[in-house]
PDB file of C-alpha atoms in Angstrom:
ATOM      1  CA  UNK A  28       0.000   0.000   0.000  1.00 98.00           C
ATOM      2  CA  UNK A  29       1.088   3.543  -0.759  1.00 98.00           C
ATOM      3  CA  UNK A  30      -0.051   6.305   1.605  1.00 98.00           C
ATOM      4  CA  UNK A  31      -0.194   9.999   0.632  1.00 98.00           C
ATOM      5  CA  UNK A  32      -0.558  12.455   3.536  1.00 98.00           C
ATOM      6  CA  UNK A  33      -1.057  16.173   2.941  1.00 98.00           C
ATOM      7  CA  UNK A  34      -1.232  18.933   5.548  1.00 98.00           C
ATOM      8  CA  UNK A  35      -2.697  22.239   4.390  1.00 97.00           C
ATOM      9  CA  UNK A  36      -2.375  25.818   5.628  1.00 96.00           C
ATOM     10  CA  UNK A  37      -4.868  28.256   4.168  1.00 96.00           C
ATOM     11  CA  UNK A  38      -3.836  31.574   2.674  1.00 97.00           C
ATOM     12  CA  UNK A  39      -4.674  34.281   5.231  1.00 95.00           C
ATOM     13  CA  UNK A  40      -6.989  35.932   2.706  1.00 96.00           C
ATOM     14  CA  UNK A  41      -8.833  32.708   1.817  1.00 96.00           C
ATOM     15  CA  UNK A  42     -12.532  33.143   2.477  1.00 96.00           C
ATOM     16  CA  UNK A  43     -14.658  30.593   4.295  1.00 96.00           C
ATOM     17  CA  UNK A  44     -16.348  29.850   0.963  1.00 96.00           C
ATOM     18  CA  UNK A  45     -12.972  29.114  -0.648  1.00 96.00           C
ATOM     19  CA  UNK A  46     -11.965  26.884   2.262  1.00 96.00           C
ATOM     20  CA  UNK A  47     -15.230  24.960   2.064  1.00 95.00           C
ATOM     21  CA  UNK A  48     -14.865  24.626  -1.716  1.00 94.00           C
ATOM     22  CA  UNK A  49     -11.421  23.128  -1.271  1.00 94.00           C
ATOM     23  CA  UNK A  50     -12.534  20.680   1.393  1.00 95.00           C
ATOM     24  CA  UNK A  51     -15.526  19.720  -0.753  1.00 95.00           C
ATOM     25  CA  UNK A  52     -13.292  19.173  -3.778  1.00 95.00           C
ATOM     26  CA  UNK A  53     -10.958  16.940  -1.765  1.00 95.00           C
ATOM     27  CA  UNK A  54     -13.919  14.973  -0.408  1.00 96.00           C
ATOM     28  CA  UNK A  55     -15.131  14.373  -3.987  1.00 96.00           C
ATOM     29  CA  UNK A  56     -11.810  13.005  -5.249  1.00 97.00           C
ATOM     30  CA  UNK A  57     -12.402   9.395  -4.083  1.00 97.00           C
ATOM     31  CA  UNK A  58     -15.636   9.215  -6.105  1.00 97.00           C
ATOM     32  CA  UNK A  59     -13.845  10.597  -9.173  1.00 97.00           C
ATOM     33  CA  UNK A  60     -10.571   8.665  -9.000  1.00 98.00           C
ATOM     34  CA  UNK A  61     -10.889   4.879  -8.684  1.00 97.00           C
ATOM     35  CA  UNK A  62      -7.235   4.519  -7.635  1.00 98.00           C
ATOM     36  CA  UNK A  63      -8.029   6.008  -4.210  1.00 98.00           C
ATOM     37  CA  UNK A  64      -8.732   3.040  -1.928  1.00 98.00           C
ATOM     38  CA  UNK A  65      -9.387   4.966   1.286  1.00 97.00           C
ATOM     39  CA  UNK A  66      -9.572   8.647   2.100  1.00 97.00           C
ATOM     40  CA  UNK A  67      -9.638  10.555   5.371  1.00 97.00           C
ATOM     41  CA  UNK A  68     -10.070  14.315   5.475  1.00 96.00           C
ATOM     42  CA  UNK A  69     -10.209  16.418   8.619  1.00 96.00           C
ATOM     43  CA  UNK A  70      -9.989  19.983   9.835  1.00 95.00           C
ATOM     44  CA  UNK A  71      -7.618  20.893  12.647  1.00 96.00           C
ATOM     45  CA  UNK A  72      -9.216  21.019  16.085  1.00 95.00           C
ATOM     46  CA  UNK A  73      -6.082  22.297  17.825  1.00 89.00           C
ATOM     47  CA  UNK A  74      -4.861  25.810  17.292  1.00 82.00           C
ATOM     48  CA  UNK A  75      -1.218  25.597  18.213  1.00 89.00           C
ATOM     49  CA  UNK A  76       1.347  27.797  16.464  1.00 89.00           C
ATOM     50  CA  UNK A  77       2.669  24.881  14.398  1.00 93.00           C
ATOM     51  CA  UNK A  78      -0.703  23.378  13.463  1.00 96.00           C
ATOM     52  CA  UNK A  79      -1.942  23.069   9.917  1.00 97.00           C
ATOM     53  CA  UNK A  80      -5.575  23.730   9.018  1.00 96.00           C
ATOM     54  CA  UNK A  81      -6.553  20.520   7.246  1.00 97.00           C
ATOM     55  CA  UNK A  82      -5.166  17.022   6.754  1.00 97.00           C
ATOM     56  CA  UNK A  83      -5.823  14.427   4.076  1.00 97.00           C
ATOM     57  CA  UNK A  84      -4.734  10.797   4.053  1.00 98.00           C
ATOM     58  CA  UNK A  85      -5.234   8.818   0.829  1.00 98.00           C
ATOM     59  CA  UNK A  86      -4.278   5.182   0.336  1.00 98.00           C
ATOM     60  CA  UNK A  87      -3.424   3.610  -3.022  1.00 98.00           C
ATOM     61  CA  UNK A  88      -2.564   0.095  -4.137  1.00 98.00           C
ATOM     62  CA  UNK A  89       0.955   1.160  -5.117  1.00 98.00           C
ATOM     63  CA  UNK A  90       3.066   4.047  -6.406  1.00 98.00           C
ATOM     64  CA  UNK A  91       1.796   3.572  -9.975  1.00 98.00           C
ATOM     65  CA  UNK A  92      -1.799   4.029  -8.799  1.00 98.00           C
ATOM     66  CA  UNK A  93      -0.724   7.208  -7.004  1.00 98.00           C
ATOM     67  CA  UNK A  94       0.912   8.497 -10.201  1.00 98.00           C
ATOM     68  CA  UNK A  95      -2.321   7.873 -12.126  1.00 98.00           C
ATOM     69  CA  UNK A  96      -4.178   9.849  -9.462  1.00 98.00           C
ATOM     70  CA  UNK A  97      -1.775  12.791  -9.772  1.00 98.00           C
ATOM     71  CA  UNK A  98      -2.205  12.758 -13.578  1.00 98.00           C
ATOM     72  CA  UNK A  99      -6.008  12.412 -13.422  1.00 98.00           C
ATOM     73  CA  UNK A 100      -8.287  15.147 -14.705  1.00 97.00           C
ATOM     74  CA  UNK A 101      -9.988  15.318 -11.294  1.00 97.00           C
ATOM     75  CA  UNK A 102      -6.734  15.993  -9.460  1.00 97.00           C
ATOM     76  CA  UNK A 103      -5.597  18.536 -12.046  1.00 96.00           C
ATOM     77  CA  UNK A 104      -8.927  20.392 -11.801  1.00 96.00           C
ATOM     78  CA  UNK A 105      -8.596  20.471  -8.010  1.00 93.00           C
ATOM     79  CA  UNK A 106      -5.044  21.868  -8.216  1.00 95.00           C
ATOM     80  CA  UNK A 107      -6.011  24.516 -10.774  1.00 96.00           C
ATOM     81  CA  UNK A 108      -9.164  25.533  -8.911  1.00 95.00           C
ATOM     82  CA  UNK A 109      -9.982  25.090  -5.214  1.00 95.00           C
ATOM     83  CA  UNK A 110      -6.402  24.410  -4.134  1.00 94.00           C
ATOM     84  CA  UNK A 111      -5.527  28.011  -4.908  1.00 93.00           C
ATOM     85  CA  UNK A 112      -6.729  28.788  -1.347  1.00 95.00           C
ATOM     86  CA  UNK A 113      -3.625  26.998  -0.025  1.00 96.00           C
ATOM     87  CA  UNK A 114      -0.642  28.921   1.295  1.00 97.00           C
ATOM     88  CA  UNK A 115       1.507  25.962   2.308  1.00 97.00           C
ATOM     89  CA  UNK A 116       1.567  22.168   2.068  1.00 96.00           C
ATOM     90  CA  UNK A 117       3.487  19.527   3.967  1.00 98.00           C
ATOM     91  CA  UNK A 118       3.477  16.135   2.226  1.00 98.00           C
ATOM     92  CA  UNK A 119       4.594  12.710   3.397  1.00 98.00           C
ATOM     93  CA  UNK A 120       4.345   9.527   1.370  1.00 98.00           C
ATOM     94  CA  UNK A 121       5.226   6.074   2.571  1.00 98.00           C
ATOM     95  CA  UNK A 122       4.747   2.444   1.736  1.00 97.00           C
ATOM     96  CA  UNK A 123       3.121   0.189   4.300  1.00 90.00           C
TER      97      UNK A 123
END
């Protein structure tokens, strides 16, 4: 299994509507991309100085499935649209 973890920090000027649009777009990805086996999306409930605002955890069969996801039209539309509300990402990928 290949796990893709993304932590998101919003742009300070991102509106609540933009933030909700991004979360909604991420939540739709599993129904649009068959390579995603499991998906977990959550908003931060802490508020520490080093916290991120949102986390996503997607699991794939293998690295090739992940690459197909990255190249998919759904992922590209997300990156070109709702993800513009993002100021910073932290990404970790591992095999388990």
